[in-house]
Each structure stands twice: as structure tokens, then as C-alpha cells.
Amino acid sequence: MAVEERDCSVEIDFEKLFNEQSRKLSDMVERLYRNSPFYREKLNKAGVRPEDIRRVEDLEQVPFTTKSELREGYPFGLMAVPDEQVVRIHSSSGTTGKPIIVPYTKNDVSVWAEMMARCMEMAGVTPRDRVQVTPGYGLWTAGIGFQAGVERLGAMAIPTGPGNTEKQLEMMADIGTTVLIGTSSYGLLLAEEIHKRGIRDKIKLRIGIFGSERWSDKMRARIEEDLNIDTFDIYGLTEIYGPGIGIDCPMHRGIHFWSDHLIFEIIDPETGKQVPPGTQGELVITTLTKEGMPLLRYRTHDVTTLRREMCPCGSPFPMIDRVLGRTDDMIKVKGVNIYPGQIDHVLRMTPGACSEYQILLTRENAKDRILIKVEAEDGCSLEQVSGECKKNIKTKIGIIADVEAVPRGTLPRSEKKTRRVFDNRDC
Ligand code: ZN
């Protein structure tokens, strides 16, 4: 894709950006105070009056909104419009306890479709494309969100939903799918299947848009290589519309987000204090135009960095880094804090190691044992790959782990998200 490279030493004019966001922010806070009993009480308790929040910088006075508050509000505790304005609900998966219900107004649905269409456009999707949407439809936000974006852009949606790989591949070949949407795990599964069957020449794919889980550069390279496509990392969460609030561009320098609808702040997850652009921390999001369930300073638990510089692609929208992990993904082994993203990093630097791995934790004789199973490339010595991995884990992460290399394709593949950490230490 030909993209003109621009000067990337130019920094984002954050003052100008905050000025633009501030007007929308003060309108929203006033609206929330009037219409949302939840936020009225929350702001009163914190001693914050709506007129105190005039500018983005004032946000620091506002307490965070947490996922557990959203759960406690089940089902409509955070709804900020009368019933007759709600046209749809979505819900989070709710693996533990009650799910979170998110009400959308007509305008929310439209803004979401617009943001999603922008994402697709940024990835180079055009009205001539045929877009296979493999995420699930239903209460879950993904399928329907992508579908609406494809239609808004004017491309052709192929709403297969998840599963049935046989049928997916048949549709892909017969209809001439050019854009694949899914989790990165499913992208990998399909890529390997197409490669194994030697049917790449029957497939017209040129773009992959993947999201909903963290994926390593190694996994990305594998998908791109097997399918000969360009891939894009799309960002979002059910509590804030769903997928489509940000995506990386053809320069792949970070994830652009739609700052006319959302404020992204980065905080230190320990102290809760804002950190300046360029510093890693936890992403906190405030919605600017959402009506059904607007959120003030929602803690995402996603770890990333707000970038200082303008993207060379020329987009006026600011960027965060690709999400490195979640603050609650952290595992503590032998007194050391580890993020699964660190294992990705080790695998990237280990010759012969593939992207796929599992972390198995057990306790033996009151001691933690960590075993990492990792796939090795075809033709590589398993012994050598496991030895290299073990050495790199020790130098990069600082712990002694057992490593078992297994042949490529041994570990399970997923049509949804891949589970990589198995903590059996309580058993
Ligand atoms: Zn860009």
C-alpha cells in the first residue's frame, strides 16, 4: 500500500486537542449530572460540581468508574436516558457473576458504526471489498459492530459468525472474501488451515482485521506470511461501544483512536495519578458523546502508552501503543511479577520458537513450579529451542522456568480467544 511518509518528529498539539475535547466534556458532565442518579451521587460524594469540570485537565478531580460498579448497577443502574430513547442493549460475557448491560440510543448506534467505518477505511477497506465477519453475533458487541461498520462504509458484509472452519473456507473461496475479521487466534487457525491445504491461490484475501485479545508480533508475522496479507489491530471494549474505537494504520506505529468521541488518559495503576504522554500505564477512557451509558474515567486495566508524536500516515488522530497486556493478567511466580506479554517478547528473540505457548503453574513441596510449553518451528531441534528459551527467560524475566518445546501445531488452536495461562496452584 503506498502511503506517503511524513515527518514523524512533529508532536501532537495536545493543547489544541484538549481545547476541542473540553467543550464536549463539560456538556457531557452537565448532562450526566442532570440525568444519571449514579453519577450525581458519585460526583456529590467526591465534592465535585459539574461546573468544576470545564477542561480535560479538570478530570483528575473526578473519581474513576470501575467494572465492579458497572456490575453492581446491573441491569440499568448507569443508564442516563429515559427508556424510550434506548434502541438496543449489549452485554459483556460475564464469566463471573452478573454480566454488564450496556444500553445504546439511536445516536450511539450511529456513532459506533461511524467509528467502525473509519477503522475499516484506515485499514484500506473500500466499498469494493467483501468482508467476512467471523466474530459472534448476539448480545456480544463484536459481530454486529463490525457488520454495521462494513455497511456504513458500503462494502459487502459476509456475516458468517464464528465456527465451522470448513464452511468459512468454502465461503471465502466461493464468494471471494478480500477482508477477514476475527480474533487473532482464529486468524492463525484459518491461516494455518489454508497453508496446510495449499489453497492460498483460491483465496482472494488482502486484509485481516483482528482484535479482542493481545497478539504478539510473532503471531502477526505468521498470519501475514501464511496468508500474504496486511493485518490491523483493532481496539475496543464492550463497556465503551465495543470494538472499533481505535485501530492501527498502514504505518503500524500504534493505534489511532477517535479523540472526537473519547478522551484517553494514562494513569499509574498503583497511585491512580495521571502520567504524561510517552509514559506506560493503565488506559482510562471518558466518553464525550455517548448517551445511553456515558462513562467518566473508566478503568480499562489495559496497559499502554499515549504517543507524543504525530503518525507519519498524516492522520490527525492521536495514537496509543498496541496494548501490552492487562494489569489483572499479571501472575506472581516465585515472588516475581510476570505479564504474559513478557513471554511473547522472549519467544520473539528465540530463534526457532513459534508464537504459540502455554504457561502452567503448579505448587510442589510448597514451591512454585512454572512450566512453559512452546511450539518450535518445523525442522528445529526441540532440545535446542527449549534450552534457548530457558536461558532467555532467565536473563529477560529473571526466573528459572522449565521449558518444554513441542512440535508446531501441537498446542490447541482457538476460534475465539486463546487461553495461555493455567494456574493450578490452589489445587
Ligand atoms: Zn497512522
mmCIF file of N, CA, C and O in Angstrom, residues 226-311:
data_model
loop_
_atom_site.group_PDB
_atom_site.id
_atom_site.type_symbol
_atom_site.label_atom_id
_atom_site.label_comp_id
_atom_site.label_asym_id
_atom_site.label_seq_id
_atom_site.Cartn_x
_atom_site.Cartn_y
_atom_site.Cartn_z
ATOM 1 N N ASP A 226 1.640 -16.539 6.104
ATOM 2 C CA ASP A 226 0.852 -17.663 5.578
ATOM 3 C C ASP A 226 -0.226 -17.186 4.600
ATOM 4 O O ASP A 226 -0.565 -17.873 3.650
ATOM 5 N N LEU A 227 -0.794 -16.012 4.875
ATOM 6 C CA LEU A 227 -1.909 -15.541 4.043
ATOM 7 C C LEU A 227 -1.502 -14.476 3.029
ATOM 8 O O LEU A 227 -2.296 -14.110 2.158
ATOM 9 N N ASN A 228 -0.264 -13.969 3.178
ATOM 10 C CA ASN A 228 0.205 -12.892 2.319
ATOM 11 C C ASN A 228 -0.764 -11.701 2.344
ATOM 12 O O ASN A 228 -1.249 -11.241 1.306
ATOM 13 N N ILE A 229 -1.071 -11.244 3.562
ATOM 14 C CA ILE A 229 -1.985 -10.108 3.735
ATOM 15 C C ILE A 229 -1.366 -9.093 4.697
ATOM 16 O O ILE A 229 -0.381 -9.393 5.371
ATOM 17 N N ASP A 230 -1.958 -7.887 4.742
ATOM 18 C CA ASP A 230 -1.584 -6.911 5.759
ATOM 19 C C ASP A 230 -2.609 -7.048 6.886
ATOM 20 O O ASP A 230 -3.792 -7.285 6.609
ATOM 21 N N THR A 231 -2.160 -6.948 8.144
ATOM 22 C CA THR A 231 -3.102 -7.113 9.257
ATOM 23 C C THR A 231 -3.181 -5.842 10.105
ATOM 24 O O THR A 231 -2.231 -5.068 10.159
ATOM 25 N N PHE A 232 -4.327 -5.664 10.739
ATOM 26 C CA PHE A 232 -4.590 -4.467 11.537
ATOM 27 C C PHE A 232 -5.151 -4.868 12.888
ATOM 28 O O PHE A 232 -6.015 -5.734 12.980
ATOM 29 N N ASP A 233 -4.631 -4.215 13.919
ATOM 30 C CA ASP A 233 -5.028 -4.500 15.303
ATOM 31 C C ASP A 233 -6.139 -3.512 15.663
ATOM 32 O O ASP A 233 -5.909 -2.308 15.716
ATOM 33 N N ILE A 234 -7.350 -4.019 15.891
ATOM 34 C CA ILE A 234 -8.478 -3.134 16.219
ATOM 35 C C ILE A 234 -8.729 -3.196 17.714
ATOM 36 O O ILE A 234 -8.588 -4.237 18.331
ATOM 37 N N TYR A 235 -9.081 -2.026 18.287
ATOM 38 C CA TYR A 235 -9.223 -1.955 19.741
ATOM 39 C C TYR A 235 -10.648 -1.582 20.140
ATOM 40 O O TYR A 235 -11.332 -0.868 19.404
ATOM 41 N N GLY A 236 -11.059 -2.065 21.279
ATOM 42 C CA GLY A 236 -12.360 -1.664 21.816
ATOM 43 C C GLY A 236 -12.743 -2.527 22.987
ATOM 44 O O GLY A 236 -12.080 -3.512 23.292
ATOM 45 N N LEU A 237 -13.821 -2.117 23.670
ATOM 46 C CA LEU A 237 -14.335 -2.923 24.781
ATOM 47 C C LEU A 237 -15.839 -2.698 24.892
ATOM 48 O O LEU A 237 -16.331 -1.623 24.535
ATOM 49 N N THR A 238 -16.521 -3.727 25.345
ATOM 50 C CA THR A 238 -17.984 -3.696 25.386
ATOM 51 C C THR A 238 -18.506 -2.481 26.151
ATOM 52 O O THR A 238 -19.487 -1.858 25.740
ATOM 53 N N GLU A 239 -17.860 -2.145 27.258
ATOM 54 C CA GLU A 239 -18.353 -1.056 28.097
ATOM 55 C C GLU A 239 -18.343 0.282 27.358
ATOM 56 O O GLU A 239 -19.101 1.186 27.687
ATOM 57 N N ILE A 240 -17.414 0.423 26.373
ATOM 58 C CA ILE A 240 -17.301 1.663 25.594
ATOM 59 C C ILE A 240 -17.632 1.316 24.142
ATOM 60 O O ILE A 240 -16.738 1.076 23.352
ATOM 61 N N TYR A 241 -18.859 1.233 23.767
ATOM 62 C CA TYR A 241 -19.333 0.874 22.427
ATOM 63 C C TYR A 241 -19.081 -0.594 22.065
ATOM 64 O O TYR A 241 -19.999 -1.340 21.770
ATOM 65 N N GLY A 242 -17.801 -1.014 22.066
ATOM 66 C CA GLY A 242 -17.428 -2.334 21.551
ATOM 67 C C GLY A 242 -16.180 -2.171 20.723
ATOM 68 O O GLY A 242 -15.477 -1.159 20.857
ATOM 69 N N PRO A 243 -15.838 -3.130 19.842
ATOM 70 C CA PRO A 243 -14.638 -2.933 19.020
ATOM 71 C C PRO A 243 -14.841 -1.738 18.087
ATOM 72 O O PRO A 243 -15.970 -1.400 17.763
ATOM 73 N N GLY A 244 -13.731 -1.111 17.696
ATOM 74 C CA GLY A 244 -13.840 -0.042 16.698
ATOM 75 C C GLY A 244 -13.543 1.350 17.238
ATOM 76 O O GLY A 244 -13.684 2.326 16.521
ATOM 77 N N ILE A 245 -13.084 1.451 18.491
ATOM 78 C CA ILE A 245 -12.770 2.799 18.995
ATOM 79 C C ILE A 245 -11.327 3.189 18.658
ATOM 80 O O ILE A 245 -10.913 4.300 18.920
ATOM 81 N N GLY A 246 -10.591 2.254 18.056
ATOM 82 C CA GLY A 246 -9.243 2.573 17.603
ATOM 83 C C GLY A 246 -8.688 1.444 16.748
ATOM 84 O O GLY A 246 -9.146 0.304 16.857
ATOM 85 N N ILE A 247 -7.712 1.777 15.904
ATOM 86 C CA ILE A 247 -7.091 0.755 15.033
ATOM 87 C C ILE A 247 -5.721 1.238 14.585
ATOM 88 O O ILE A 247 -5.474 2.448 14.579
ATOM 89 N N ASP A 248 -4.842 0.310 14.245
ATOM 90 C CA ASP A 248 -3.569 0.798 13.706
ATOM 91 C C ASP A 248 -3.709 1.053 12.210
ATOM 92 O O ASP A 248 -4.613 0.552 11.561
ATOM 93 N N CYS A 249 -2.809 1.926 11.708
ATOM 94 C CA CYS A 249 -2.921 2.371 10.323
ATOM 95 C C CYS A 249 -1.881 1.617 9.491
ATOM 96 O O CYS A 249 -1.121 0.820 10.027
ATOM 97 N N PRO A 250 -1.808 1.857 8.187
ATOM 98 C CA PRO A 250 -0.834 1.103 7.374
ATOM 99 C C PRO A 250 0.627 1.310 7.782
ATOM 100 O O PRO A 250 1.488 0.537 7.390
ATOM 101 N N MET A 251 0.930 2.332 8.591
ATOM 102 C CA MET A 251 2.314 2.511 9.049
ATOM 103 C C MET A 251 2.617 1.622 10.251
ATOM 104 O O MET A 251 3.784 1.435 10.611
ATOM 105 N N HIS A 252 1.569 1.133 10.918
ATOM 106 C CA HIS A 252 1.719 0.243 12.089
ATOM 107 C C HIS A 252 2.629 0.814 13.173
ATOM 108 O O HIS A 252 3.513 0.141 13.678
ATOM 109 N N ARG A 253 2.399 2.085 13.506
ATOM 110 C CA ARG A 253 3.219 2.712 14.556
ATOM 111 C C ARG A 253 2.497 2.735 15.902
ATOM 112 O O ARG A 253 3.045 3.178 16.901
ATOM 113 N N GLY A 254 1.226 2.382 15.923
ATOM 114 C CA GLY A 254 0.440 2.472 17.147
ATOM 115 C C GLY A 254 -1.027 2.431 16.765
ATOM 116 O O GLY A 254 -1.354 2.231 15.590
ATOM 117 N N ILE A 255 -1.894 2.614 17.740
ATOM 118 C CA ILE A 255 -3.338 2.545 17.477
ATOM 119 C C ILE A 255 -3.938 3.942 17.523
ATOM 120 O O ILE A 255 -3.902 4.608 18.564
ATOM 121 N N HIS A 256 -4.444 4.414 16.389
ATOM 122 C CA HIS A 256 -5.146 5.703 16.374
ATOM 123 C C HIS A 256 -6.485 5.531 17.078
ATOM 124 O O HIS A 256 -7.151 4.511 16.902
ATOM 125 N N PHE A 257 -6.890 6.523 17.879
ATOM 126 C CA PHE A 257 -8.227 6.444 18.478
ATOM 127 C C PHE A 257 -9.014 7.710 18.168
ATOM 128 O O PHE A 257 -8.447 8.744 17.831
ATOM 129 N N TRP A 258 -10.329 7.593 18.281
ATOM 130 C CA TRP A 258 -11.214 8.661 17.795
ATOM 131 C C TRP A 258 -11.442 9.694 18.888
ATOM 132 O O TRP A 258 -12.383 9.628 19.660
ATOM 133 N N SER A 259 -10.539 10.673 18.919
ATOM 134 C CA SER A 259 -10.491 11.635 20.025
ATOM 135 C C SER A 259 -11.640 12.641 19.982
ATOM 136 O O SER A 259 -11.794 13.432 20.897
ATOM 137 N N ASP A 260 -12.441 12.617 18.907
ATOM 138 C CA ASP A 260 -13.616 13.491 18.908
ATOM 139 C C ASP A 260 -14.779 12.858 19.686
ATOM 140 O O ASP A 260 -15.764 13.512 19.988
ATOM 141 N N HIS A 261 -14.654 11.572 20.010
ATOM 142 C CA HIS A 261 -15.700 10.908 20.795
ATOM 143 C C HIS A 261 -15.198 10.409 22.156
ATOM 144 O O HIS A 261 -16.006 10.056 23.012
ATOM 145 N N LEU A 262 -13.868 10.331 22.312
ATOM 146 C CA LEU A 262 -13.322 9.703 23.522
ATOM 147 C C LEU A 262 -12.079 10.424 24.023
ATOM 148 O O LEU A 262 -11.258 10.873 23.225
ATOM 149 N N ILE A 263 -11.964 10.519 25.353
ATOM 150 C CA ILE A 263 -10.719 11.002 25.955
ATOM 151 C C ILE A 263 -9.958 9.791 26.485
ATOM 152 O O ILE A 263 -10.520 8.980 27.215
ATOM 153 N N PHE A 264 -8.698 9.651 26.089
ATOM 154 C CA PHE A 264 -7.836 8.597 26.604
ATOM 155 C C PHE A 264 -6.835 9.234 27.564
ATOM 156 O O PHE A 264 -6.088 10.121 27.178
ATOM 157 N N GLU A 265 -6.832 8.770 28.802
ATOM 158 C CA GLU A 265 -5.820 9.203 29.775
ATOM 159 C C GLU A 265 -5.001 7.982 30.155
ATOM 160 O O GLU A 265 -5.528 6.875 30.151
ATOM 161 N N ILE A 266 -3.757 8.185 30.524
ATOM 162 C CA ILE A 266 -2.953 7.084 31.048
ATOM 163 C C ILE A 266 -2.648 7.400 32.511
ATOM 164 O O ILE A 266 -2.236 8.518 32.833
ATOM 165 N N ILE A 267 -2.874 6.411 33.373
ATOM 166 C CA ILE A 267 -2.606 6.621 34.796
ATOM 167 C C ILE A 267 -1.614 5.568 35.305
ATOM 168 O O ILE A 267 -1.435 4.516 34.690
ATOM 169 N N ASP A 268 -1.006 5.891 36.422
ATOM 170 C CA ASP A 268 -0.214 4.898 37.138
ATOM 171 C C ASP A 268 -1.208 3.994 37.877
ATOM 172 O O ASP A 268 -1.968 4.485 38.715
ATOM 173 N N PRO A 269 -1.236 2.696 37.562
ATOM 174 C CA PRO A 269 -2.272 1.839 38.150
ATOM 175 C C PRO A 269 -2.177 1.717 39.670
ATOM 176 O O PRO A 269 -3.161 1.402 40.326
ATOM 177 N N GLU A 270 -1.000 1.981 40.221
ATOM 178 C CA GLU A 270 -0.836 1.889 41.671
ATOM 179 C C GLU A 270 -1.377 3.131 42.371
ATOM 180 O O GLU A 270 -2.163 3.049 43.305
ATOM 181 N N THR A 271 -0.947 4.309 41.891
ATOM 182 C CA THR A 271 -1.301 5.555 42.588
ATOM 183 C C THR A 271 -2.570 6.195 42.040
ATOM 184 O O THR A 271 -3.176 7.032 42.699
ATOM 185 N N GLY A 272 -2.966 5.832 40.821
ATOM 186 C CA GLY A 272 -4.133 6.463 40.207
ATOM 187 C C GLY A 272 -3.841 7.837 39.620
ATOM 188 O O GLY A 272 -4.718 8.495 39.096
ATOM 189 N N LYS A 273 -2.592 8.279 39.670
ATOM 190 C CA LYS A 273 -2.228 9.605 39.146
ATOM 191 C C LYS A 273 -2.008 9.542 37.639
ATOM 192 O O LYS A 273 -1.476 8.561 37.124
ATOM 193 N N GLN A 274 -2.398 10.649 36.960
ATOM 194 C CA GLN A 274 -2.145 10.754 35.523
ATOM 195 C C GLN A 274 -0.647 10.753 35.239
ATOM 196 O O GLN A 274 0.105 11.369 35.987
ATOM 197 N N VAL A 275 -0.242 10.069 34.163
ATOM 198 C CA VAL A 275 1.166 10.150 33.749
ATOM 199 C C VAL A 275 1.227 10.849 32.396
ATOM 200 O O VAL A 275 0.258 10.811 31.635
ATOM 201 N N PRO A 276 2.326 11.549 32.092
ATOM 202 C CA PRO A 276 2.397 12.316 30.836
ATOM 203 C C PRO A 276 2.477 11.409 29.598
ATOM 204 O O PRO A 276 2.878 10.240 29.720
ATOM 205 N N PRO A 277 2.114 11.958 28.416
ATOM 206 C CA PRO A 277 2.254 11.183 27.179
ATOM 207 C C PRO A 277 3.669 10.617 27.074
ATOM 208 O O PRO A 277 4.628 11.266 27.483
ATOM 209 N N GLY A 278 3.786 9.405 26.569
ATOM 210 C CA GLY A 278 5.095 8.765 26.438
ATOM 211 C C GLY A 278 5.409 7.837 27.594
ATOM 212 O O GLY A 278 6.402 7.118 27.558
ATOM 213 N N THR A 279 4.582 7.863 28.650
ATOM 214 C CA THR A 279 4.829 7.002 29.807
ATOM 215 C C THR A 279 3.814 5.869 29.832
ATOM 216 O O THR A 279 2.623 6.087 29.621
ATOM 217 N N GLN A 280 4.303 4.664 30.128
ATOM 218 C CA GLN A 280 3.418 3.495 30.141
ATOM 219 C C GLN A 280 2.554 3.485 31.398
ATOM 220 O O GLN A 280 2.992 3.885 32.467
ATOM 221 N N GLY A 281 1.322 3.020 31.248
ATOM 222 C CA GLY A 281 0.417 2.936 32.395
ATOM 223 C C GLY A 281 -0.896 2.299 31.981
ATOM 224 O O GLY A 281 -0.966 1.630 30.952
ATOM 225 N N GLU A 282 -1.915 2.528 32.807
ATOM 226 C CA GLU A 282 -3.222 1.935 32.519
ATOM 227 C C GLU A 282 -4.100 2.947 31.776
ATOM 228 O O GLU A 282 -4.170 4.116 32.126
ATOM 229 N N LEU A 283 -4.789 2.463 30.764
ATOM 230 C CA LEU A 283 -5.668 3.317 29.968
ATOM 231 C C LEU A 283 -6.990 3.552 30.694
ATOM 232 O O LEU A 283 -7.635 2.614 31.165
ATOM 233 N N VAL A 284 -7.376 4.839 30.779
ATOM 234 C CA VAL A 284 -8.645 5.235 31.386
ATOM 235 C C VAL A 284 -9.418 6.018 30.322
ATOM 236 O O VAL A 284 -8.860 6.910 29.690
ATOM 237 N N ILE A 285 -10.675 5.654 30.104
ATOM 238 C CA ILE A 285 -11.424 6.275 29.000
ATOM 239 C C ILE A 285 -12.645 7.043 29.504
ATOM 240 O O ILE A 285 -13.382 6.566 30.368
ATOM 241 N N THR A 286 -12.834 8.237 28.966
ATOM 242 C CA THR A 286 -14.044 9.025 29.210
ATOM 243 C C THR A 286 -14.762 9.199 27.872
ATOM 244 O O THR A 286 -14.132 9.551 26.879
ATOM 245 N N THR A 287 -16.054 8.935 27.859
ATOM 246 C CA THR A 287 -16.805 9.115 26.610
ATOM 247 C C THR A 287 -17.241 10.575 26.520
ATOM 248 O O THR A 287 -17.535 11.205 27.535
ATOM 249 N N LEU A 288 -17.284 11.112 25.289
ATOM 250 C CA LEU A 288 -17.658 12.521 25.113
ATOM 251 C C LEU A 288 -19.059 12.687 24.537
ATOM 252 O O LEU A 288 -19.722 13.690 24.775
ATOM 253 N N THR A 289 -19.498 11.713 23.759
ATOM 254 C CA THR A 289 -20.764 11.902 23.038
ATOM 255 C C THR A 289 -21.753 10.769 23.305
ATOM 256 O O THR A 289 -22.858 10.780 22.759
ATOM 257 N N LYS A 290 -21.369 9.798 24.109
ATOM 258 C CA LYS A 290 -22.238 8.646 24.336
ATOM 259 C C LYS A 290 -23.453 9.075 25.165
ATOM 260 O O LYS A 290 -23.328 9.873 26.095
ATOM 261 N N GLU A 291 -24.612 8.517 24.857
ATOM 262 C CA GLU A 291 -25.851 8.938 25.520
ATOM 263 C C GLU A 291 -26.433 7.877 26.459
ATOM 264 O O GLU A 291 -26.828 8.154 27.573
ATOM 265 N N GLY A 292 -26.519 6.633 25.973
ATOM 266 C CA GLY A 292 -27.201 5.581 26.731
ATOM 267 C C GLY A 292 -26.506 5.275 28.046
ATOM 268 O O GLY A 292 -27.135 5.219 29.101
ATOM 269 N N MET A 293 -25.205 5.065 27.983
ATOM 270 C CA MET A 293 -24.424 4.829 29.198
ATOM 271 C C MET A 293 -23.063 5.507 29.078
ATOM 272 O O MET A 293 -22.042 4.858 28.853
ATOM 273 N N PRO A 294 -23.044 6.839 29.250
ATOM 274 C CA PRO A 294 -21.753 7.529 29.182
ATOM 275 C C PRO A 294 -20.910 7.116 30.375
ATOM 276 O O PRO A 294 -21.454 6.739 31.413
ATOM 277 N N LEU A 295 -19.590 7.160 30.220
ATOM 278 C CA LEU A 295 -18.718 6.785 31.333
ATOM 279 C C LEU A 295 -17.665 7.859 31.565
ATOM 280 O O LEU A 295 -17.087 8.401 30.620
ATOM 281 N N LEU A 296 -17.443 8.152 32.835
ATOM 282 C CA LEU A 296 -16.402 9.104 33.235
ATOM 283 C C LEU A 296 -15.229 8.317 33.792
ATOM 284 O O LEU A 296 -15.378 7.573 34.756
ATOM 285 N N ARG A 297 -14.091 8.479 33.205
ATOM 286 C CA ARG A 297 -12.842 7.879 33.707
ATOM 287 C C ARG A 297 -12.998 6.383 34.010
ATOM 288 O O ARG A 297 -12.762 5.922 35.118
ATOM 289 N N TYR A 298 -13.326 5.638 32.989
ATOM 290 C CA TYR A 298 -13.498 4.187 33.157
ATOM 291 C C TYR A 298 -12.138 3.487 33.106
ATOM 292 O O TYR A 298 -11.364 3.642 32.156
ATOM 293 N N ARG A 299 -11.842 2.700 34.141
ATOM 294 C CA ARG A 299 -10.554 1.990 34.194
ATOM 295 C C ARG A 299 -10.630 0.735 33.340
ATOM 296 O O ARG A 299 -11.377 -0.187 33.637
ATOM 297 N N THR A 300 -9.811 0.698 32.267
ATOM 298 C CA THR A 300 -9.875 -0.432 31.329
ATOM 299 C C THR A 300 -8.995 -1.601 31.773
ATOM 300 O O THR A 300 -9.174 -2.724 31.299
ATOM 301 N N HIS A 301 -7.999 -1.333 32.622
ATOM 302 C CA HIS A 301 -6.964 -2.301 33.014
ATOM 303 C C HIS A 301 -6.030 -2.682 31.870
ATOM 304 O O HIS A 301 -5.183 -3.551 32.018
ATOM 305 N N ASP A 302 -6.183 -2.041 30.709
ATOM 306 C CA ASP A 302 -5.259 -2.293 29.599
ATOM 307 C C ASP A 302 -3.997 -1.445 29.770
ATOM 308 O O ASP A 302 -4.085 -0.256 30.082
ATOM 309 N N VAL A 303 -2.858 -2.064 29.554
ATOM 310 C CA VAL A 303 -1.580 -1.372 29.735
ATOM 311 C C VAL A 303 -1.074 -0.870 28.384
ATOM 312 O O VAL A 303 -0.918 -1.651 27.441
ATOM 313 N N THR A 304 -0.838 0.426 28.281
ATOM 314 C CA THR A 304 -0.369 1.014 27.030
ATOM 315 C C THR A 304 0.272 2.373 27.308
ATOM 316 O O THR A 304 0.463 2.756 28.459
ATOM 317 N N THR A 305 0.593 3.090 26.241
ATOM 318 C CA THR A 305 1.251 4.399 26.337
ATOM 319 C C THR A 305 0.580 5.350 25.361
ATOM 320 O O THR A 305 0.283 4.954 24.235
ATOM 321 N N LEU A 306 0.348 6.584 25.769
ATOM 322 C CA LEU A 306 -0.141 7.607 24.849
ATOM 323 C C LEU A 306 1.061 8.157 24.101
ATOM 324 O O LEU A 306 2.027 8.585 24.734
ATOM 325 N N ARG A 307 1.024 8.121 22.768
ATOM 326 C CA ARG A 307 2.193 8.539 22.000
ATOM 327 C C ARG A 307 2.232 10.051 21.864
ATOM 328 O O ARG A 307 1.208 10.696 21.702
ATOM 329 N N ARG A 308 3.446 10.601 21.891
ATOM 330 C CA ARG A 308 3.606 12.045 21.788
ATOM 331 C C ARG A 308 3.534 12.519 20.348
ATOM 332 O O ARG A 308 3.132 13.638 20.069
ATOM 333 N N GLU A 309 4.004 11.652 19.436
ATOM 334 C CA GLU A 309 4.248 12.155 18.092
ATOM 335 C C GLU A 309 3.058 11.942 17.151
ATOM 336 O O GLU A 309 2.241 11.076 17.368
ATOM 337 N N MET A 310 3.014 12.781 16.115
ATOM 338 C CA MET A 310 2.049 12.613 15.028
ATOM 339 C C MET A 310 2.461 11.370 14.255
ATOM 340 O O MET A 310 3.643 11.098 14.100
ATOM 341 N N CYS A 311 1.501 10.643 13.726
ATOM 342 C CA CYS A 311 1.836 9.470 12.922
ATOM 343 C C CYS A 311 2.267 9.916 11.528
ATOM 344 O O CYS A 311 1.678 10.827 10.953
#
